[in-house]
Amino acid sequence: MSGQTTYIGMLGCGTVGQSVYQILNGNRDFFLRKMESDIRIKSICVRDLKKDRGIDAKLFTTDYKQVICDPEITIVVELMGDCPDALDAIRLALSRGNSVVTANKAIVARHALELFKLAEENNCELLFEASVAGGIPILRSIREGLAANHIQSLYGIINGTSNYILTKMTKENAEFDDVLSEAQKLGYAEADPASDIEGEDAAYKLSILAMLCHGKYIKVEDIFCKGISYIKPLDIKMAARFGYVIKLLGISKLQKDSFEARVHPTMIPTSNPLAHVHGAFNAIQYHADYAGEGMLYGLGAGGHPTASAVVSDLVELNRNIQSENEINLAPSGFLPKTLEVTKPSDILKLKTCYYIRFSVLDRPNVLAKITAILGKNKISIQNLYQHGEKEDEAIPLIVFTHLTLENDIRLALKEIDDMDFITQMTKIIRIEDD
Ligand SMILES: NC(=O)c1ccc[n+]([C@@H]2O[C@H](COP(=O)([O-])OP(=O)(O)OC[C@H]3O[C@@H](n4cnc5c(N)ncnc54)[C@H](OP(=O)(O)O)[C@@H]3O)[C@@H](O)[C@H]2O)c1
């Protein structure tokens, strides 16, 4: 072995941390052959020293500062989750000149600019491949493999829990609540599933993807975000009848006069490859100006896939250390000073086709009143379907529109939802036909 050993400190040894340990040990000879140098975990910080993790107890401490301040440690791997200590630890490590690898999408999405600056000032690196879509090497693909291109649009199934639930609802004609509780029992959904099912988790990932695709830094709060909890089996049935599938998509599109970044349930044609991404799988479809259309597909979460991404960052950092390369100052693919801090276009300016589900009482003239208000707001109907089955005395009335401005939809629905024949707030699903 000609290279030296690189010592790392790991903060957190739960699902992902234990997998990182297993990969580094299990594939040690393989890494030695690739790099002629060794990556070794020197110490690990956890909360509970009594837990048996099948790892030498001498490696553990509960003091993250002790790990970071060990002069032999050059890389810190942060795998603690979204707690205040995680951000403090990353700041401390970078300010001491230790490169950091993290899987923490919330921290990267919220603090990227501050942390990139800190890394630059201290001549070290922050890498975060595992923060988006676990086992899919999407960030490295955008940053390096597609570096020649403007990415004009990106559509991602980037939350495995939501995709698992929508897939089950589709296959079994099941209600959202029933599938969610089953998913929780099977460990596919967290005890508190809000971040996954209401789109926040996908919004964090979309903000990171938009930064790498377009060099634009956007706050998560500025991303329009709607989850899947309002989707009913009827919506899925109606989608199928008209040739669509419903997926929770993170969408980022850069056009001449608009920049869209939004997360919401979306109807996509069954012919779209994303329609065939089932269960807990993730996929990211992109359109690049020279490379053209592409899609990356794989496991988006879980200990091993996520740890695989963490170790890929460790391998990159170790190669830089061993070859004494200049550090990579552009972890987003853009020099931090060229990242543009911006907001996505207002969702009210979105122009797309809509699926609308009204719940109406079975009375004369209801249809005429609804279509009149839609017409008054410049909304033209492509298909209209009255579903026979009553739900608590209400009848679902389904409308598919032609291209419509979101603002016009909102104005029309505001007026319609005030009518006495409407039994619950009208629901919409945006359609992407491209
Ligand atoms: N799991 C996935 O599939 C997945 C996928 C993508 C990204 N990620 C990200 O990867 C990171 C780790 O996730 P995980 O699933 O491995 O989490 P986890 O299983 O909950 O493990 C968290 C680890 O951090 C330790 N920890 C938490 N707070 C700490 C503190 N204040 N001081 C010291 N140690 C602390 C815990 O110690 P104890 O063990 O002693 O409690 C535990 O070992 C998170 O940022 C997560 O968002 C996870």
Coordinates of C-alpha atoms and ligand atoms in Angstrom, one line a residue:
M1 CA 0.0 0.0 0.0
S2 CA 1.6 3.2 -1.1
G3 CA -1.0 5.8 0.1
Q4 CA -1.6 6.8 3.7
T5 CA -4.6 6.0 5.8
T6 CA -7.3 8.6 6.0
Y7 CA -9.0 8.7 9.4
I8 CA -12.6 9.7 9.6
G9 CA -14.9 10.5 12.5
M10 CA -18.5 9.5 12.3
L11 CA -21.3 11.4 14.1
G12 CA -24.3 9.1 14.4
C13 CA -24.4 5.3 14.1
G14 CA -28.0 4.4 13.3
T15 CA -29.4 2.9 10.1
V16 CA -27.1 4.8 7.8
G17 CA -24.0 5.0 10.1
Q18 CA -23.9 1.2 10.7
S19 CA -24.2 0.6 6.9
V20 CA -21.3 3.0 6.3
Y21 CA -19.2 1.0 8.8
Q22 CA -20.2 -2.3 7.1
I23 CA -19.3 -1.0 3.6
L24 CA -15.9 0.5 4.7
N25 CA -15.0 -2.8 6.4
G26 CA -16.7 -5.2 4.0
N27 CA -15.2 -3.6 0.9
R28 CA -11.8 -2.6 2.4
D29 CA -9.7 -4.7 0.0
F30 CA -11.7 -3.3 -2.9
F31 CA -11.0 0.3 -1.8
L32 CA -7.3 -0.5 -1.3
R33 CA -7.2 -1.7 -4.8
K34 CA -8.9 1.4 -6.1
M35 CA -7.1 4.0 -4.2
E36 CA -4.0 2.3 -2.7
S37 CA -4.9 3.9 0.6
D38 CA -7.2 3.1 3.5
I39 CA -10.2 4.9 4.9
R40 CA -10.7 4.1 8.6
I41 CA -13.3 5.1 11.1
K42 CA -11.4 6.3 14.1
S43 CA -14.2 7.3 16.4
I44 CA -18.0 7.5 16.4
C45 CA -20.3 9.8 18.3
V46 CA -23.8 8.5 19.5
R47 CA -26.3 9.3 22.2
D48 CA -26.5 5.9 23.8
L49 CA -23.2 4.1 24.5
K50 CA -25.1 1.0 25.7
K51 CA -26.7 0.0 22.4
D52 CA -25.1 -3.0 20.8
R53 CA -24.1 -2.1 17.2
G54 CA -21.7 -5.0 16.6
I55 CA -18.8 -2.5 16.5
D56 CA -15.8 -2.2 18.8
A57 CA -17.1 -0.3 21.8
K58 CA -13.7 1.5 22.1
L59 CA -14.6 3.6 19.0
F60 CA -17.7 5.2 20.7
T61 CA -18.1 8.5 22.5
T62 CA -21.0 10.8 23.3
D63 CA -19.0 14.0 22.7
Y64 CA -19.0 15.1 19.1
K65 CA -16.4 17.8 19.8
Q66 CA -13.9 15.1 20.9
V67 CA -14.4 13.4 17.5
I68 CA -14.0 16.6 15.5
C69 CA -11.1 17.9 17.4
D70 CA -9.0 14.7 17.1
P71 CA -6.0 16.0 15.0
E72 CA -5.7 12.7 13.2
I73 CA -9.3 13.0 11.8
T74 CA -9.5 14.8 8.4
I75 CA -13.0 13.9 7.4
V76 CA -16.2 14.1 9.5
V77 CA -19.3 12.2 8.4
E78 CA -22.5 13.7 9.9
L79 CA -25.3 11.1 10.2
M80 CA -27.2 12.3 13.2
G81 CA -30.4 13.6 11.6
D82 CA -32.1 17.0 11.9
C83 CA -31.0 18.0 15.4
P84 CA -29.3 21.2 16.5
D85 CA -26.1 19.3 17.3
A86 CA -25.8 18.2 13.7
L87 CA -25.6 21.8 12.4
D88 CA -23.3 22.9 15.2
A89 CA -21.1 19.9 14.5
I90 CA -20.9 20.6 10.7
R91 CA -20.0 24.2 11.4
L92 CA -17.3 23.2 13.9
A93 CA -15.8 20.6 11.6
L94 CA -15.6 23.0 8.6
S95 CA -14.3 25.9 10.7
R96 CA -11.4 23.6 11.8
G97 CA -10.7 22.7 8.2
N98 CA -12.2 19.2 8.3
S99 CA -14.1 18.2 5.2
V100 CA -17.6 17.0 5.9
V101 CA -19.9 14.4 4.3
T102 CA -23.5 14.6 5.3
A103 CA -26.8 12.8 4.3
N104 CA -28.8 15.6 5.9
K105 CA -31.1 17.2 3.3
A106 CA -32.7 19.6 5.7
I107 CA -29.3 21.1 6.7
V108 CA -28.0 21.3 3.2
A109 CA -31.2 22.8 1.8
R110 CA -31.4 25.4 4.6
H111 CA -27.8 26.2 5.2
A112 CA -25.9 25.5 2.0
L113 CA -24.7 29.0 1.4
E114 CA -23.4 29.5 4.9
L115 CA -21.7 26.1 4.9
F116 CA -20.1 26.5 1.4
K117 CA -18.6 29.8 2.5
L118 CA -17.3 28.2 5.7
A119 CA -15.7 25.4 3.7
E120 CA -14.2 27.8 1.2
E121 CA -12.7 30.0 3.9
N122 CA -11.2 27.0 5.6
N123 CA -10.0 25.2 2.5
C124 CA -12.1 22.1 3.0
E125 CA -15.1 20.5 1.4
L126 CA -18.8 19.7 2.1
L127 CA -20.2 16.8 0.1
F128 CA -23.8 15.6 0.3
E129 CA -24.6 13.0 -2.3
A130 CA -26.7 11.0 0.2
S131 CA -29.0 13.9 0.9
V132 CA -31.0 13.3 -2.3
A133 CA -32.3 9.9 -3.5
G134 CA -29.9 7.7 -1.5
G135 CA -28.6 5.0 -3.9
I136 CA -29.1 7.0 -7.1
P137 CA -25.9 9.0 -7.9
I138 CA -28.0 12.0 -9.0
L139 CA -26.0 14.9 -7.6
R140 CA -22.7 13.6 -9.0
S141 CA -24.4 12.9 -12.3
I142 CA -25.7 16.5 -12.6
R143 CA -22.5 18.1 -11.3
E144 CA -20.0 16.1 -13.3
G145 CA -21.6 13.8 -15.9
L146 CA -24.0 16.5 -17.2
A147 CA -21.6 19.4 -16.5
A148 CA -21.8 20.4 -20.2
N149 CA -25.5 21.0 -20.1
H150 CA -28.1 23.4 -19.0
I151 CA -30.7 21.2 -17.3
Q152 CA -33.9 22.7 -18.6
S153 CA -36.3 20.6 -16.6
L154 CA -36.3 17.9 -13.9
Y155 CA -39.1 15.7 -12.7
G156 CA -38.4 13.6 -9.6
I157 CA -40.1 10.9 -7.6
I158 CA -37.9 11.7 -4.6
N159 CA -39.9 10.5 -1.7
G160 CA -40.1 6.7 -1.4
T161 CA -42.8 6.7 1.3
S162 CA -45.3 8.7 -0.8
N163 CA -44.5 6.6 -3.9
Y164 CA -45.1 3.4 -1.9
I165 CA -48.4 4.7 -0.6
L166 CA -49.6 5.9 -4.1
T167 CA -48.5 2.6 -5.6
K168 CA -50.4 0.5 -3.0
M169 CA -53.5 2.7 -3.4
T170 CA -53.4 2.2 -7.2
K171 CA -52.8 -1.6 -7.1
E172 CA -55.3 -2.3 -4.3
N173 CA -57.9 0.5 -4.8
A174 CA -57.2 1.3 -1.1
E175 CA -57.9 4.4 0.9
F176 CA -54.9 6.7 1.9
D177 CA -55.3 6.3 5.7
D178 CA -55.4 2.4 5.5
V179 CA -52.3 2.2 3.3
L180 CA -50.5 4.7 5.5
S181 CA -51.1 2.7 8.7
E182 CA -50.0 -0.5 7.0
A183 CA -46.9 1.2 5.7
Q184 CA -46.1 2.4 9.3
K185 CA -46.5 -1.1 10.6
L186 CA -44.1 -2.4 7.9
G187 CA -41.6 0.3 8.6
Y188 CA -42.0 2.0 5.2
A189 CA -43.4 5.1 6.8
E190 CA -42.2 7.0 9.9
A191 CA -44.3 7.1 13.1
D192 CA -44.7 10.8 12.3
P193 CA -45.1 10.7 8.5
A194 CA -46.0 14.4 8.0
S195 CA -42.7 15.4 6.3
D196 CA -42.9 12.5 3.8
I197 CA -46.6 12.6 2.9
E198 CA -47.1 16.4 3.0
G199 CA -44.2 17.0 0.6
E200 CA -41.6 18.7 2.9
D201 CA -39.0 16.0 2.5
A202 CA -39.4 16.2 -1.3
A203 CA -39.1 20.0 -1.2
Y204 CA -35.8 19.9 0.7
K205 CA -34.5 17.5 -2.0
L206 CA -35.9 19.7 -4.8
S207 CA -34.2 22.8 -3.4
I208 CA -30.8 20.9 -3.6
L209 CA -31.5 19.6 -7.1
A210 CA -32.5 23.0 -8.3
M211 CA -29.2 24.4 -7.0
L212 CA -27.2 21.8 -8.9
C213 CA -29.3 22.0 -12.0
H214 CA -29.6 25.7 -12.4
G215 CA -27.2 27.4 -10.0
K216 CA -30.2 28.9 -8.2
Y217 CA -30.5 28.8 -4.4
I218 CA -34.1 28.8 -3.3
K219 CA -35.5 28.6 0.2
V220 CA -37.6 25.6 0.9
E221 CA -40.4 27.9 2.2
D222 CA -40.6 29.4 -1.3
I223 CA -41.3 26.1 -3.0
F224 CA -44.9 25.5 -3.6
C225 CA -45.6 22.2 -1.8
K226 CA -48.7 20.0 -1.6
G227 CA -48.7 16.4 -0.2
I228 CA -50.7 13.3 -1.1
S229 CA -53.0 13.0 1.9
Y230 CA -56.1 14.3 0.0
I231 CA -55.8 11.8 -2.9
K232 CA -58.7 9.3 -3.0
P233 CA -59.0 6.0 -4.8
L234 CA -61.5 7.7 -7.1
D235 CA -58.8 10.2 -8.3
I236 CA -56.5 7.3 -9.2
K237 CA -59.4 5.5 -11.0
M238 CA -60.3 8.6 -12.9
A239 CA -56.6 9.2 -13.8
A240 CA -56.4 5.6 -15.2
R241 CA -59.6 6.1 -17.2
F242 CA -58.1 9.1 -19.0
G243 CA -54.6 7.5 -19.4
Y244 CA -52.8 8.9 -16.4
V245 CA -51.0 7.8 -13.2
I246 CA -50.7 10.0 -10.1
K247 CA -47.2 10.5 -8.6
L248 CA -45.9 13.0 -6.1
L249 CA -43.4 14.9 -8.2
G250 CA -40.7 17.4 -7.4
I251 CA -40.6 19.6 -10.5
S252 CA -37.9 22.2 -11.5
K253 CA -38.2 23.9 -14.8
L254 CA -36.1 26.8 -16.1
Q255 CA -37.6 28.7 -19.1
K256 CA -36.9 32.1 -20.6
D257 CA -39.4 34.0 -18.5
S258 CA -40.1 31.6 -15.6
F259 CA -38.4 29.3 -13.1
E260 CA -40.7 26.7 -11.6
A261 CA -39.9 24.8 -8.4
R262 CA -42.9 22.9 -7.0
V263 CA -43.9 19.7 -5.3
H264 CA -47.4 18.2 -5.6
P265 CA -49.3 15.2 -6.7
T266 CA -49.2 15.2 -10.5
M267 CA -51.0 13.2 -13.2
I268 CA -48.6 12.0 -15.8
P269 CA -49.4 9.9 -18.9
T270 CA -49.0 6.1 -18.4
S271 CA -46.5 6.3 -21.3
N272 CA -44.1 8.3 -19.2
P273 CA -41.3 6.2 -17.7
L274 CA -41.9 7.8 -14.3
A275 CA -45.4 6.2 -14.3
H276 CA -43.7 2.8 -14.0
V277 CA -41.6 3.7 -10.9
H278 CA -43.3 1.7 -8.2
G279 CA -43.2 1.1 -4.5
A280 CA -40.4 2.8 -2.5
F281 CA -38.2 3.4 -5.6
N282 CA -37.1 6.9 -6.7
A283 CA -36.4 8.2 -10.1
I284 CA -35.3 11.5 -11.6
Q285 CA -36.0 12.4 -15.2
Y286 CA -34.3 15.4 -16.7
H287 CA -34.0 17.2 -20.0
A288 CA -30.5 18.5 -20.7
D289 CA -29.9 20.9 -23.7
Y290 CA -27.1 18.7 -25.3
A291 CA -27.4 15.3 -23.6
G292 CA -31.2 15.3 -24.1
E293 CA -33.7 13.2 -22.1
G294 CA -32.5 10.9 -19.4
M295 CA -33.7 9.2 -16.3
L296 CA -31.9 7.7 -13.2
Y297 CA -33.7 5.1 -11.2
G298 CA -33.0 3.3 -8.0
L299 CA -33.5 3.0 -4.2
G300 CA -33.9 6.4 -2.6
A301 CA -33.5 5.4 1.0
G302 CA -32.5 2.6 3.4
G303 CA -29.3 2.0 5.2
H304 CA -27.2 0.4 2.4
P305 CA -28.3 2.6 -0.5
T306 CA -27.8 5.8 1.5
A307 CA -24.5 4.6 2.9
S308 CA -23.3 3.8 -0.6
A309 CA -23.7 7.5 -1.5
V310 CA -21.9 8.5 1.7
V311 CA -19.0 6.3 0.9
S312 CA -18.8 7.6 -2.7
D313 CA -18.2 11.0 -1.2
L314 CA -15.6 9.6 1.1
V315 CA -13.8 8.0 -1.8
E316 CA -13.8 11.3 -3.7
L317 CA -12.4 13.2 -0.7
N318 CA -9.8 10.5 -0.1
R319 CA -8.6 10.6 -3.7
N320 CA -8.3 14.4 -3.4
I321 CA -6.3 14.0 -0.1
Q322 CA -4.1 11.3 -1.4
S323 CA -3.3 13.0 -4.7
E324 CA -3.0 16.4 -3.0
N325 CA -5.5 17.8 -5.5
E326 CA -6.8 21.3 -5.0
I327 CA -10.0 21.0 -3.0
N328 CA -13.3 21.1 -4.9
L329 CA -14.7 24.6 -4.4
A330 CA -17.9 23.9 -6.2
P331 CA -19.9 21.1 -4.4
S332 CA -23.0 22.3 -6.1
G333 CA -21.3 22.4 -9.5
F334 CA -21.3 26.3 -9.3
L335 CA -18.8 28.4 -7.5
P336 CA -20.6 29.5 -4.4
K337 CA -20.2 33.2 -5.3
T338 CA -22.0 32.6 -8.6
L339 CA -25.0 30.9 -7.0
E340 CA -28.1 33.1 -7.5
V341 CA -30.3 33.5 -4.5
T342 CA -33.8 33.7 -5.9
K343 CA -37.5 32.7 -5.6
P344 CA -39.4 30.4 -8.0
S345 CA -42.2 31.9 -10.1
D346 CA -45.5 32.4 -8.3
I347 CA -47.6 29.2 -8.5
L348 CA -50.6 31.4 -9.6
K349 CA -48.7 32.0 -12.9
L350 CA -48.5 28.3 -13.6
K351 CA -50.2 27.3 -16.9
T352 CA -51.1 23.6 -17.1
C353 CA -54.1 21.3 -17.4
Y354 CA -56.0 20.4 -14.3
Y355 CA -58.1 17.6 -12.9
I356 CA -60.8 19.0 -10.7
R357 CA -62.9 16.9 -8.2
F358 CA -66.1 18.6 -7.1
S359 CA -68.3 17.0 -4.4
V360 CA -71.8 18.2 -5.1
L361 CA -75.4 17.5 -4.0
D362 CA -77.6 15.7 -6.5
R363 CA -79.8 18.7 -7.5
P364 CA -81.0 20.2 -10.8
N365 CA -78.8 22.9 -12.4
V366 CA -75.7 22.2 -10.4
L367 CA -73.7 21.3 -13.6
A368 CA -74.9 24.4 -15.4
K369 CA -73.8 26.6 -12.5
I370 CA -70.4 25.0 -12.3
T371 CA -69.7 25.1 -16.0
A372 CA -70.9 28.8 -16.1
I373 CA -68.4 29.8 -13.4
L374 CA -65.6 27.9 -15.1
G375 CA -66.4 29.5 -18.4
K376 CA -66.5 33.0 -16.9
N377 CA -62.9 32.4 -15.6
K378 CA -61.6 31.3 -19.0
I379 CA -61.5 27.6 -18.0
S380 CA -62.2 25.4 -20.9
I381 CA -63.4 21.8 -20.2
Q382 CA -61.7 18.9 -22.0
N383 CA -63.6 16.1 -20.2
L384 CA -66.4 15.9 -17.7
Y385 CA -67.5 12.9 -15.8
Q386 CA -70.2 12.4 -13.2
H387 CA -69.4 9.5 -10.9
G388 CA -72.5 7.4 -10.1
E389 CA -71.5 6.4 -6.5
K390 CA -72.7 8.7 -3.8
E391 CA -70.3 9.6 -0.9
D392 CA -72.3 10.8 2.1
E393 CA -75.1 12.0 -0.1
A394 CA -72.6 13.9 -2.3
I395 CA -71.8 13.0 -5.9
P396 CA -68.2 13.4 -7.2
L397 CA -68.1 15.5 -10.4
I398 CA -64.9 15.3 -12.3
V399 CA -63.6 17.8 -14.8
F400 CA -60.4 17.7 -16.9
T401 CA -59.5 21.2 -18.2
H402 CA -57.5 22.4 -21.2
L403 CA -54.4 24.5 -20.5
T404 CA -55.4 27.0 -17.7
L405 CA -53.8 29.6 -15.6
E406 CA -53.6 28.5 -11.9
N407 CA -54.9 31.9 -10.9
D408 CA -58.1 31.4 -12.9
I409 CA -58.6 28.0 -11.4
R410 CA -58.3 29.4 -7.9
L411 CA -60.7 32.3 -8.7
A412 CA -63.3 29.9 -10.1
L413 CA -63.0 27.4 -7.2
K414 CA -63.3 30.2 -4.6
E415 CA -66.7 31.1 -6.1
I416 CA -67.9 27.5 -6.7
D417 CA -66.9 26.4 -3.1
D418 CA -69.2 29.1 -1.7
M419 CA -72.2 27.5 -3.4
D420 CA -74.7 25.7 -1.2
F421 CA -74.6 22.5 -3.3
I422 CA -70.8 21.9 -2.6
T423 CA -70.3 19.5 0.3
Q424 CA -66.5 19.7 0.7
M425 CA -63.7 21.8 -0.6
T426 CA -63.0 21.1 -4.3
K427 CA -59.7 19.3 -4.9
I428 CA -57.4 19.7 -7.9
I429 CA -54.5 17.7 -9.3
R430 CA -52.1 19.3 -11.8
I431 CA -51.4 17.5 -15.0
E432 CA -48.0 17.3 -16.8
D433 CA -48.6 16.1 -20.3
D434 CA -45.1 16.7 -21.8
Ligands
LIG1 N1 -32.4 6.1 6.9 C1 -32.5 6.5 5.6 O1 -33.0 5.7 4.8 C2 -31.9 7.8 5.1 C3 -32.0 8.1 3.8 C4 -31.5 9.3 3.3 C5 -30.9 10.2 4.2 N2 -30.9 9.9 5.6 C6 -30.3 10.8 6.5 O2 -29.2 10.2 7.1 C7 -29.1 10.7 8.4 C8 -29.1 9.6 9.4 O3 -30.3 8.9 9.3 P1 -30.5 7.5 10.1 O4 -31.7 6.8 9.4 O5 -29.2 6.7 10.1 O6 -30.9 8.0 11.5 P2 -31.0 7.1 12.9 O7 -31.1 5.7 12.6 O8 -32.0 7.8 13.7 O9 -29.5 7.4 13.5 C9 -29.2 8.6 14.1 C10 -27.9 8.4 14.9 O10 -27.4 9.6 15.4 C11 -27.2 9.6 16.7 N3 -27.5 10.9 17.3 C12 -28.7 11.5 17.1 N4 -28.6 12.7 17.8 C13 -27.4 12.8 18.4 C14 -26.8 13.7 19.2 N5 -27.4 14.8 19.6 N6 -25.5 13.4 19.6 C15 -24.9 12.2 19.3 N7 -25.5 11.3 18.5 C16 -26.7 11.6 18.1 C17 -28.0 8.4 17.3 O11 -27.5 7.9 18.4 P3 -28.1 6.6 19.2 O12 -28.0 5.5 18.3 O13 -27.3 6.4 20.4 O14 -29.5 7.0 19.5 C18 -28.0 7.4 16.1 O15 -26.9 6.6 16.2 C19 -30.3 11.7 8.6 O16 -29.9 13.0 8.3 C20 -31.3 11.2 7.6 O17 -32.1 12.3 7.1 C21 -31.4 8.7 6.0

